[in-house]
Amino acid sequence: MNAIRKDSEQMENDTLEIIESQDTNNSNNKEKKKKNKVLRAIFMFFLIMLLTVTAAGGFIFGIVLGIVKTAPEVDPTNILSTLSESSVITDENGNIIEKIHDPNENREIIPLDDMPKNLRNSFLAIEDHRFEQHFGIDIQRIASSLVHNFQVGDPTAQGASTITQQLVKNLYLTNEKSWERKIKEIYLALKIERILSKNQILENYLNTIPLGQSSYGVQTAARTYFSKDAKDLTLAECAMLAGAAKSTVTYAPFSRYNMYDLENIPEEDIVGYVTIGSVQYACVFNQDSRDRQLLILDRMLDLGYINEAEHKNAVNEDMRNALNPGQTKIAQISTLPMDYVKEKVIEDLMEYKSMSYKEAEAYVYRGGLTITTTIDVNIQKSLEESYKNFSYNFLGSEPSGETPVGEEWRYFKWVDNEAVGCLDSQKNVLNEYGQTIFYKKENIMDEEGNIYLNPDEYSYDQSGFLVISSKKFDIYSSTIDIVDCYTINEEYNFVSHILGSLNIGDNLQILEQKGTKGKFLITKDFLDKNKNIFNVGDDNVLRISKNFFYYQDNGIVQPQSAAVIMDYRTGKIKAMFGGRNIEGSRTFNRAADAARQPGSTIKPLSVYLPALNMGYSASYILEDLPRTNEAGERWPKNWFEHRSVKYWGKLTLRKSIEQSVNTNAVNMLEKIGTQAAIESLTNFGFIDTENPNSDTFISPEEDAAFNDVNLASLGLGGLTKGFSPLSMTAAYGAIANDGVYVEPIAYTKITDNKGNIILENIPKTRIVSSPEAASLMKDILRTTVTNGLSYKAKLPAEMGIEAAGKTGTTQASGDFWYVGFTPYYIGGVWVGNDNVQMKLTGDSGANANLWRQIMIPVHEGLEPAKFELNNNLIPVQVCKQSGLLPTEYCSQDPRGSQIITEYFVPGTVPSKYCETHVMAEICTNSNMLKSQYCPGNLIEQRILVTRNKTYDHSFSVLDDAYQLPLNVCTNHTQWHYDQWLNQQIEPLETDNNEETPSEVEEEQEN
């Protein structure tokens, strides 16, 4: 500017010198002086104008330069690699199951060659028909736009952006209408045009353009609106897609409507439905999109992109019929299994790629990955279908009456110091201690949804404080929780509804408390300031406004259930069910994340398989007899405790598993030791000794008072927390897989958008048992189905497919389990209430039935198959009363021959012969060992068995009648023997109240 100023001053001086010279030569001519003044004024005006324009130009140039300097740094050669691209989950055959994308940006990148000519021309015709001629900005279009905007009085009314400018705006700038943004846009457009070819620019543009319904780029839009690839679009479809570029709100081919907003929508305008998460929407035809499509087709005809015939055919195409809304996931399967897949991928990216959770999640949702899942869509659909008729498949009957499905629904009472039933007189649900855990909704909430308290549940003290003594609240140190409530829906399901805390802050004082019950007051100041919370009506009922606590309106169906189906040889999860009637994405997955007590399903894992590996055999004898715990109480009790005979006596290890005898599980655990059980559970992955916080097993180091290292937890599954259905299924899979544990996996590999493998998921494996012991346990679990408590799991005979498995029930009937397998798959099924204090009706046999109903369709069409025993197992005939080689006595047992064929792991074949069966002479009068005085005609030789230990004889044992008596007959004397010997009288046969010798003599004399 200084240079310009100096130049202008010099120019002025030179000019004045010329004028002054002329004035000197013509000093007497006044006219000339006057003219000179006019010329000088004119010159000065133009000089000032020149200086002003120059200065303004410099100022504007400075502003533009400043704006350009703030434009983002870009690398036009790397555009596509920086874009967010949707990922996909496919099955192992490459079929897409679900598209994963950023909630606001769904994109799949394709090359320009995969975009049909009509598609490219549709966008060029309506957005930038001089694209091939301009250098990034269209001067002619800018001039036309300026004229139009001047005429309407709005400088931003009509844009003049080229496709290159739109690409810049979409990638690097915002939609703000300002000169600053426009200057940056022009600058970047010019830069991109210097570096990229027109085809490269067009390819980038068509992969980035937003086209509505969160679809970015023509490929995703083609999938979204027409369920086809971009390369397969018709001319009419291409033109309709191009129309959405102007406004994704106004010109999207269809709009999504909630299902309850369709009242005034013509049926013919509904072109399909989409499911997002678990919510279904209707897709309604957009006439504005059709109108713009016709405009585009006309422009294409005018520009010579299409001929008359093509134009006519495209105009006549039925677009309502052409529209076919695409799904982001395959219909008819829940979001839960795919959510699980995504979470496992994120976890592995964090571990193996050193990413943070946020980085890994962004990579999954925006990285253009292909994730190959192990989930089999057909098996997943079948599993979910099985749960649609839960009542029948679980209980074998349709629901009826007022009893909710699967729930114990009896009135509460005490029987022999144990709680029976769960209902009080008002049908509120009680736990085993008689405390209310669920109120019937009408008993706690009025029709408007307010909590109500009857006059005996509250009072006001002399200071005006509100004193509440209602049992409808649970008192904690910092909160007052409202007890939950329940309803019963149309399908007879118990539905639990969470009621949150009373939202009154710290404006309360606890007066009395025992456990979680007691009495508390609410201050008068708070009551005065919040008169709309607590209101007493004319009926003296206190109502607490629904605005001051949370109520879960939809509720959760109970009992809940979870299931997993796996290929146990590969660890591949084939299907997963995480909860009944659960909607929405990222919901609680009970299959993978719920820790529940496993009950008797733990026995093969923690007790019997370790025993087999330690050298015990399937014929090892355990005696089911009364025993007591440390408190001197009779424990444990068996599932047949309700029967008159509560113990069965001698049972083989196999039979103990088949009949799930609790006492024998504890007996066996005592023999092998708790350390062996812990080591086994560690091998199965239940216990993480290196990182105890990552497992659900509680060790004494974690809690000295309440932990899982005890007979009840390790032997009967009464764990503090428990295990998940997935972990239980995988553990049983190791038995089915002959002792090799295969870590469950949900995906096999991840590839990037160029096909490079990012992660290959090869499951970890480890040996948890010898193959012989595992094969023997597999056979025991098979006979548990054919001969034992799991008989309801047996598949139809016509299928010819064997099944094996084990039921499990927790002591309070809060959890039912069945984990079973076939030569093809393993499946684990859990049923229970989310509130563990609620009891289920029936027993775990219902779960075996549910497992059967699930597995039948899964196995349809598969070849008949039986389990193969390990070739090293040795079949040997043994006595099932001793587990040893039989003698002739073993076949003469009064119950029939006790000789069976059992399989043995090499090295465990018995070498000794049965000594349990003995020949004994028994007095038939007393059923005791004969004495020297028992008459000969009352003596009988019997084959009996000896008992290994003593027990409390106040409880009858099933096999007592076949046991060798411990005592000798005392019913007879020398006299009885002499009488028989002399054949003078005939002794009484069975009457223990026999006449004495003196009485007999007296009777003879009379």
mmCIF file of N, CA and C in Angstrom, residues 686-783:
data_model
loop_
_atom_site.group_PDB
_atom_site.id
_atom_site.type_symbol
_atom_site.label_atom_id
_atom_site.label_comp_id
_atom_site.label_asym_id
_atom_site.label_seq_id
_atom_site.Cartn_x
_atom_site.Cartn_y
_atom_site.Cartn_z
ATOM 1 N N PHE A 686 -14.289 -72.116 34.455
ATOM 2 C CA PHE A 686 -15.169 -71.436 35.403
ATOM 3 C C PHE A 686 -14.387 -70.596 36.418
ATOM 4 N N ILE A 687 -13.161 -71.013 36.709
ATOM 5 C CA ILE A 687 -12.342 -70.336 37.713
ATOM 6 C C ILE A 687 -11.095 -69.784 37.036
ATOM 7 N N ASP A 688 -10.849 -68.506 37.241
ATOM 8 C CA ASP A 688 -9.655 -67.857 36.707
ATOM 9 C C ASP A 688 -8.720 -67.579 37.880
ATOM 10 N N THR A 689 -7.764 -68.447 38.064
ATOM 11 C CA THR A 689 -6.871 -68.318 39.222
ATOM 12 C C THR A 689 -5.962 -67.105 39.098
ATOM 13 N N GLU A 690 -5.653 -66.680 37.880
ATOM 14 C CA GLU A 690 -4.764 -65.535 37.687
ATOM 15 C C GLU A 690 -5.491 -64.212 37.879
ATOM 16 N N ASN A 691 -6.753 -64.188 37.510
ATOM 17 C CA ASN A 691 -7.534 -62.958 37.641
ATOM 18 C C ASN A 691 -8.900 -63.291 38.221
ATOM 19 N N PRO A 692 -8.986 -63.529 39.531
ATOM 20 C CA PRO A 692 -10.238 -63.971 40.157
ATOM 21 C C PRO A 692 -11.412 -63.025 39.948
ATOM 22 N N ASN A 693 -11.131 -61.729 39.761
ATOM 23 C CA ASN A 693 -12.222 -60.773 39.574
ATOM 24 C C ASN A 693 -12.957 -60.960 38.253
ATOM 25 N N SER A 694 -12.344 -61.708 37.346
ATOM 26 C CA SER A 694 -12.971 -61.879 36.036
ATOM 27 C C SER A 694 -13.905 -63.083 35.982
ATOM 28 N N ASP A 695 -13.954 -63.896 37.064
ATOM 29 C CA ASP A 695 -14.865 -65.038 37.055
ATOM 30 C C ASP A 695 -15.984 -64.824 38.071
ATOM 31 N N THR A 696 -16.911 -65.772 38.118
ATOM 32 C CA THR A 696 -18.046 -65.662 39.037
ATOM 33 C C THR A 696 -17.944 -66.650 40.194
ATOM 34 N N PHE A 697 -16.817 -67.311 40.295
ATOM 35 C CA PHE A 697 -16.574 -68.238 41.398
ATOM 36 C C PHE A 697 -15.970 -67.459 42.567
ATOM 37 N N ILE A 698 -16.512 -67.660 43.763
ATOM 38 C CA ILE A 698 -16.030 -66.923 44.932
ATOM 39 C C ILE A 698 -15.126 -67.822 45.763
ATOM 40 N N SER A 699 -13.886 -67.434 45.859
ATOM 41 C CA SER A 699 -12.906 -68.209 46.623
ATOM 42 C C SER A 699 -12.837 -67.681 48.053
ATOM 43 N N PRO A 700 -12.252 -68.460 48.975
ATOM 44 C CA PRO A 700 -12.087 -67.982 50.357
ATOM 45 C C PRO A 700 -11.246 -66.714 50.436
ATOM 46 N N GLU A 701 -10.302 -66.545 49.493
ATOM 47 C CA GLU A 701 -9.488 -65.333 49.489
ATOM 48 C C GLU A 701 -10.335 -64.105 49.157
ATOM 49 N N GLU A 702 -11.384 -64.317 48.345
ATOM 50 C CA GLU A 702 -12.256 -63.198 47.990
ATOM 51 C C GLU A 702 -13.286 -62.918 49.069
ATOM 52 N N ASP A 703 -13.760 -63.963 49.740
ATOM 53 C CA ASP A 703 -14.741 -63.788 50.813
ATOM 54 C C ASP A 703 -14.602 -64.971 51.764
ATOM 55 N N ALA A 704 -14.019 -64.708 52.910
ATOM 56 C CA ALA A 704 -13.748 -65.792 53.857
ATOM 57 C C ALA A 704 -15.022 -66.384 54.433
ATOM 58 N N ALA A 705 -16.073 -65.585 54.558
ATOM 59 C CA ALA A 705 -17.305 -66.050 55.202
ATOM 60 C C ALA A 705 -18.247 -66.740 54.231
ATOM 61 N N PHE A 706 -18.415 -66.162 53.067
ATOM 62 C CA PHE A 706 -19.363 -66.707 52.094
ATOM 63 C C PHE A 706 -18.630 -66.947 50.776
ATOM 64 N N ASN A 707 -18.294 -68.208 50.542
ATOM 65 C CA ASN A 707 -17.569 -68.548 49.315
ATOM 66 C C ASN A 707 -18.042 -69.896 48.795
ATOM 67 N N ASP A 708 -17.432 -70.344 47.724
ATOM 68 C CA ASP A 708 -17.914 -71.539 47.028
ATOM 69 C C ASP A 708 -17.075 -72.777 47.289
ATOM 70 N N VAL A 709 -16.124 -72.716 48.199
ATOM 71 C CA VAL A 709 -15.314 -73.895 48.503
ATOM 72 C C VAL A 709 -15.975 -74.639 49.656
ATOM 73 N N ASN A 710 -17.017 -75.386 49.322
ATOM 74 C CA ASN A 710 -17.757 -76.182 50.299
ATOM 75 C C ASN A 710 -18.524 -77.266 49.558
ATOM 76 N N LEU A 711 -19.036 -78.213 50.315
ATOM 77 C CA LEU A 711 -19.713 -79.357 49.698
ATOM 78 C C LEU A 711 -20.975 -78.945 48.946
ATOM 79 N N ALA A 712 -21.719 -77.993 49.495
ATOM 80 C CA ALA A 712 -22.974 -77.582 48.861
ATOM 81 C C ALA A 712 -22.726 -76.924 47.514
ATOM 82 N N SER A 713 -21.720 -76.075 47.439
ATOM 83 C CA SER A 713 -21.428 -75.372 46.187
ATOM 84 C C SER A 713 -20.804 -76.302 45.154
ATOM 85 N N LEU A 714 -19.758 -77.004 45.551
ATOM 86 C CA LEU A 714 -19.016 -77.831 44.599
ATOM 87 C C LEU A 714 -19.731 -79.125 44.260
ATOM 88 N N GLY A 715 -20.496 -79.666 45.211
ATOM 89 C CA GLY A 715 -21.152 -80.949 44.977
ATOM 90 C C GLY A 715 -22.555 -80.843 44.450
ATOM 91 N N LEU A 716 -23.277 -79.765 44.822
ATOM 92 C CA LEU A 716 -24.697 -79.658 44.465
ATOM 93 C C LEU A 716 -25.024 -78.411 43.645
ATOM 94 N N GLY A 717 -24.003 -77.590 43.370
ATOM 95 C CA GLY A 717 -24.238 -76.424 42.512
ATOM 96 C C GLY A 717 -24.874 -75.247 43.201
ATOM 97 N N GLY A 718 -24.856 -75.231 44.542
ATOM 98 C CA GLY A 718 -25.422 -74.097 45.264
ATOM 99 C C GLY A 718 -24.413 -72.974 45.400
ATOM 100 N N LEU A 719 -23.947 -72.461 44.282
ATOM 101 C CA LEU A 719 -22.888 -71.462 44.272
ATOM 102 C C LEU A 719 -23.397 -70.090 44.715
ATOM 103 N N THR A 720 -22.476 -69.257 45.152
ATOM 104 C CA THR A 720 -22.822 -67.913 45.583
ATOM 105 C C THR A 720 -23.442 -67.133 44.435
ATOM 106 N N LYS A 721 -22.813 -67.167 43.284
ATOM 107 C CA LYS A 721 -23.338 -66.493 42.090
ATOM 108 C C LYS A 721 -23.810 -67.522 41.062
ATOM 109 N N GLY A 722 -22.878 -68.303 40.557
ATOM 110 C CA GLY A 722 -23.232 -69.317 39.573
ATOM 111 C C GLY A 722 -22.464 -69.131 38.282
ATOM 112 N N PHE A 723 -22.923 -69.816 37.247
ATOM 113 C CA PHE A 723 -22.270 -69.791 35.948
ATOM 114 C C PHE A 723 -23.289 -69.437 34.871
ATOM 115 N N SER A 724 -22.794 -68.986 33.733
ATOM 116 C CA SER A 724 -23.684 -68.607 32.632
ATOM 117 C C SER A 724 -24.066 -69.828 31.798
ATOM 118 N N PRO A 725 -25.193 -69.772 31.098
ATOM 119 C CA PRO A 725 -25.559 -70.864 30.192
ATOM 120 C C PRO A 725 -24.493 -71.139 29.135
ATOM 121 N N LEU A 726 -23.839 -70.094 28.644
ATOM 122 C CA LEU A 726 -22.796 -70.295 27.637
ATOM 123 C C LEU A 726 -21.628 -71.081 28.215
ATOM 124 N N SER A 727 -21.182 -70.717 29.412
ATOM 125 C CA SER A 727 -20.040 -71.415 30.000
ATOM 126 C C SER A 727 -20.391 -72.847 30.358
ATOM 127 N N MET A 728 -21.617 -73.101 30.807
ATOM 128 C CA MET A 728 -22.037 -74.463 31.116
ATOM 129 C C MET A 728 -22.104 -75.305 29.840
ATOM 130 N N THR A 729 -22.613 -74.710 28.776
ATOM 131 C CA THR A 729 -22.720 -75.430 27.502
ATOM 132 C C THR A 729 -21.338 -75.789 26.970
ATOM 133 N N ALA A 730 -20.411 -74.841 27.040
ATOM 134 C CA ALA A 730 -19.054 -75.102 26.551
ATOM 135 C C ALA A 730 -18.381 -76.192 27.373
ATOM 136 N N ALA A 731 -18.627 -76.209 28.691
ATOM 137 C CA ALA A 731 -18.012 -77.224 29.554
ATOM 138 C C ALA A 731 -18.516 -78.621 29.205
ATOM 139 N N TYR A 732 -19.826 -78.760 29.056
ATOM 140 C CA TYR A 732 -20.370 -80.061 28.657
ATOM 141 C C TYR A 732 -19.891 -80.445 27.257
ATOM 142 N N GLY A 733 -19.610 -79.430 26.443
ATOM 143 C CA GLY A 733 -19.074 -79.710 25.110
ATOM 144 C C GLY A 733 -17.756 -80.448 25.170
ATOM 145 N N ALA A 734 -16.966 -80.197 26.217
ATOM 146 C CA ALA A 734 -15.692 -80.899 26.370
ATOM 147 C C ALA A 734 -15.922 -82.381 26.643
ATOM 148 N N ILE A 735 -16.986 -82.712 27.367
ATOM 149 C CA ILE A 735 -17.327 -84.128 27.578
ATOM 150 C C ILE A 735 -17.719 -84.760 26.251
ATOM 151 N N ALA A 736 -18.579 -84.053 25.512
ATOM 152 C CA ALA A 736 -19.010 -84.579 24.207
ATOM 153 C C ALA A 736 -17.838 -84.717 23.256
ATOM 154 N N ASN A 737 -16.831 -83.852 23.425
ATOM 155 C CA ASN A 737 -15.667 -83.834 22.535
ATOM 156 C C ASN A 737 -14.524 -84.671 23.081
ATOM 157 N N ASP A 738 -14.867 -85.679 23.885
ATOM 158 C CA ASP A 738 -13.889 -86.647 24.391
ATOM 159 C C ASP A 738 -12.752 -85.997 25.173
ATOM 160 N N GLY A 739 -13.112 -84.988 26.003
ATOM 161 C CA GLY A 739 -12.139 -84.439 26.925
ATOM 162 C C GLY A 739 -11.393 -83.217 26.445
ATOM 163 N N VAL A 740 -11.693 -82.743 25.240
ATOM 164 C CA VAL A 740 -11.020 -81.552 24.718
ATOM 165 C C VAL A 740 -11.975 -80.362 24.807
ATOM 166 N N TYR A 741 -11.596 -79.379 25.622
ATOM 167 C CA TYR A 741 -12.402 -78.168 25.757
ATOM 168 C C TYR A 741 -12.049 -77.216 24.617
ATOM 169 N N VAL A 742 -13.057 -76.753 23.910
ATOM 170 C CA VAL A 742 -12.862 -75.794 22.824
ATOM 171 C C VAL A 742 -13.567 -74.501 23.220
ATOM 172 N N GLU A 743 -12.801 -73.447 23.292
ATOM 173 C CA GLU A 743 -13.366 -72.155 23.690
ATOM 174 C C GLU A 743 -14.462 -71.738 22.712
ATOM 175 N N PRO A 744 -15.619 -71.334 23.211
ATOM 176 C CA PRO A 744 -16.692 -70.927 22.294
ATOM 177 C C PRO A 744 -16.333 -69.650 21.549
ATOM 178 N N ILE A 745 -16.621 -69.624 20.260
ATOM 179 C CA ILE A 745 -16.351 -68.435 19.443
ATOM 180 C C ILE A 745 -17.614 -68.052 18.684
ATOM 181 N N ALA A 746 -17.737 -66.751 18.416
ATOM 182 C CA ALA A 746 -18.915 -66.239 17.705
ATOM 183 C C ALA A 746 -18.575 -65.782 16.298
ATOM 184 N N TYR A 747 -17.282 -65.687 15.968
ATOM 185 C CA TYR A 747 -16.884 -65.320 14.614
ATOM 186 C C TYR A 747 -15.582 -66.041 14.282
ATOM 187 N N THR A 748 -15.310 -66.184 13.003
ATOM 188 C CA THR A 748 -14.102 -66.896 12.588
ATOM 189 C C THR A 748 -13.019 -65.975 12.053
ATOM 190 N N LYS A 749 -13.414 -64.872 11.398
ATOM 191 C CA LYS A 749 -12.400 -63.951 10.879
ATOM 192 C C LYS A 749 -13.010 -62.575 10.625
ATOM 193 N N ILE A 750 -12.110 -61.589 10.530
ATOM 194 C CA ILE A 750 -12.484 -60.221 10.191
ATOM 195 C C ILE A 750 -11.583 -59.780 9.048
ATOM 196 N N THR A 751 -12.183 -59.263 7.989
ATOM 197 C CA THR A 751 -11.406 -58.723 6.869
ATOM 198 C C THR A 751 -11.753 -57.256 6.670
ATOM 199 N N ASP A 752 -10.796 -56.481 6.133
ATOM 200 C CA ASP A 752 -11.064 -55.071 5.862
ATOM 201 C C ASP A 752 -11.712 -54.907 4.497
ATOM 202 N N ASN A 753 -11.939 -53.661 4.087
ATOM 203 C CA ASN A 753 -12.669 -53.422 2.838
ATOM 204 C C ASN A 753 -11.860 -53.771 1.603
ATOM 205 N N LYS A 754 -10.606 -54.151 1.786
ATOM 206 C CA LYS A 754 -9.789 -54.604 0.660
ATOM 207 C C LYS A 754 -9.597 -56.123 0.675
ATOM 208 N N GLY A 755 -10.241 -56.785 1.626
ATOM 209 C CA GLY A 755 -10.157 -58.241 1.694
ATOM 210 C C GLY A 755 -9.005 -58.761 2.528
ATOM 211 N N ASN A 756 -8.258 -57.882 3.162
ATOM 212 C CA ASN A 756 -7.148 -58.319 4.010
ATOM 213 C C ASN A 756 -7.682 -58.819 5.348
ATOM 214 N N ILE A 757 -7.132 -59.930 5.836
ATOM 215 C CA ILE A 757 -7.573 -60.487 7.113
ATOM 216 C C ILE A 757 -6.988 -59.664 8.254
ATOM 217 N N ILE A 758 -7.875 -59.092 9.053
ATOM 218 C CA ILE A 758 -7.464 -58.298 10.213
ATOM 219 C C ILE A 758 -7.258 -59.202 11.423
ATOM 220 N N LEU A 759 -8.216 -60.086 11.658
ATOM 221 C CA LEU A 759 -8.131 -61.052 12.745
ATOM 222 C C LEU A 759 -8.674 -62.385 12.268
ATOM 223 N N GLU A 760 -7.995 -63.440 12.643
ATOM 224 C CA GLU A 760 -8.505 -64.784 12.404
ATOM 225 C C GLU A 760 -8.727 -65.420 13.769
ATOM 226 N N ASN A 761 -9.947 -65.808 14.035
ATOM 227 C CA ASN A 761 -10.320 -66.261 15.375
ATOM 228 C C ASN A 761 -10.258 -67.779 15.471
ATOM 229 N N ILE A 762 -9.132 -68.280 15.867
ATOM 230 C CA ILE A 762 -8.950 -69.722 16.054
ATOM 231 C C ILE A 762 -9.152 -70.021 17.536
ATOM 232 N N PRO A 763 -10.149 -70.818 17.888
ATOM 233 C CA PRO A 763 -10.458 -71.016 19.308
ATOM 234 C C PRO A 763 -9.324 -71.721 20.053
ATOM 235 N N LYS A 764 -9.141 -71.300 21.291
ATOM 236 C CA LYS A 764 -8.164 -71.973 22.152
ATOM 237 C C LYS A 764 -8.744 -73.309 22.610
ATOM 238 N N THR A 765 -7.892 -74.282 22.724
ATOM 239 C CA THR A 765 -8.333 -75.603 23.184
ATOM 240 C C THR A 765 -7.427 -76.069 24.317
ATOM 241 N N ARG A 766 -7.944 -76.968 25.146
ATOM 242 C CA ARG A 766 -7.140 -77.568 26.197
ATOM 243 C C ARG A 766 -7.769 -78.899 26.602
ATOM 244 N N ILE A 767 -6.953 -79.773 27.108
ATOM 245 C CA ILE A 767 -7.425 -81.081 27.544
ATOM 246 C C ILE A 767 -7.900 -80.977 28.980
ATOM 247 N N VAL A 768 -9.126 -81.359 29.225
ATOM 248 C CA VAL A 768 -9.682 -81.286 30.583
ATOM 249 C C VAL A 768 -9.907 -82.675 31.171
ATOM 250 N N SER A 769 -9.724 -83.710 30.363
ATOM 251 C CA SER A 769 -9.962 -85.082 30.826
ATOM 252 C C SER A 769 -9.265 -86.037 29.878
ATOM 253 N N SER A 770 -8.980 -87.209 30.381
ATOM 254 C CA SER A 770 -8.506 -88.244 29.467
ATOM 255 C C SER A 770 -9.635 -88.583 28.510
ATOM 256 N N PRO A 771 -9.326 -88.953 27.282
ATOM 257 C CA PRO A 771 -10.407 -89.272 26.338
ATOM 258 C C PRO A 771 -11.254 -90.444 26.798
ATOM 259 N N GLU A 772 -10.631 -91.398 27.502
ATOM 260 C CA GLU A 772 -11.389 -92.563 27.965
ATOM 261 C C GLU A 772 -12.395 -92.172 29.046
ATOM 262 N N ALA A 773 -11.960 -91.357 30.006
ATOM 263 C CA ALA A 773 -12.863 -90.940 31.081
ATOM 264 C C ALA A 773 -13.988 -90.070 30.526
ATOM 265 N N ALA A 774 -13.647 -89.171 29.599
ATOM 266 C CA ALA A 774 -14.678 -88.317 28.998
ATOM 267 C C ALA A 774 -15.681 -89.145 28.207
ATOM 268 N N SER A 775 -15.182 -90.145 27.473
ATOM 269 C CA SER A 775 -16.078 -90.997 26.696
ATOM 270 C C SER A 775 -16.994 -91.799 27.611
ATOM 271 N N LEU A 776 -16.452 -92.246 28.741
ATOM 272 C CA LEU A 776 -17.267 -92.978 29.701
ATOM 273 C C LEU A 776 -18.333 -92.064 30.304
ATOM 274 N N MET A 777 -17.958 -90.828 30.633
ATOM 275 C CA MET A 777 -18.944 -89.879 31.163
ATOM 276 C C MET A 777 -20.000 -89.581 30.106
ATOM 277 N N LYS A 778 -19.593 -89.483 28.859
ATOM 278 C CA LYS A 778 -20.551 -89.269 27.778
ATOM 279 C C LYS A 778 -21.580 -90.399 27.748
ATOM 280 N N ASP A 779 -21.101 -91.623 27.931
ATOM 281 C CA ASP A 779 -22.016 -92.763 27.918
ATOM 282 C C ASP A 779 -22.935 -92.751 29.129
ATOM 283 N N ILE A 780 -22.414 -92.335 30.270
ATOM 284 C CA ILE A 780 -23.256 -92.232 31.475
ATOM 285 C C ILE A 780 -24.350 -91.197 31.255
ATOM 286 N N LEU A 781 -24.005 -90.075 30.630
ATOM 287 C CA LEU A 781 -25.019 -89.045 30.352
ATOM 288 C C LEU A 781 -26.016 -89.519 29.296
ATOM 289 N N ARG A 782 -25.569 -90.433 28.437
ATOM 290 C CA ARG A 782 -26.506 -91.032 27.472
ATOM 291 C C ARG A 782 -27.544 -91.879 28.196
ATOM 292 N N THR A 783 -27.088 -92.701 29.143
ATOM 293 C CA THR A 783 -28.050 -93.540 29.862
ATOM 294 C C THR A 783 -28.864 -92.725 30.868
#
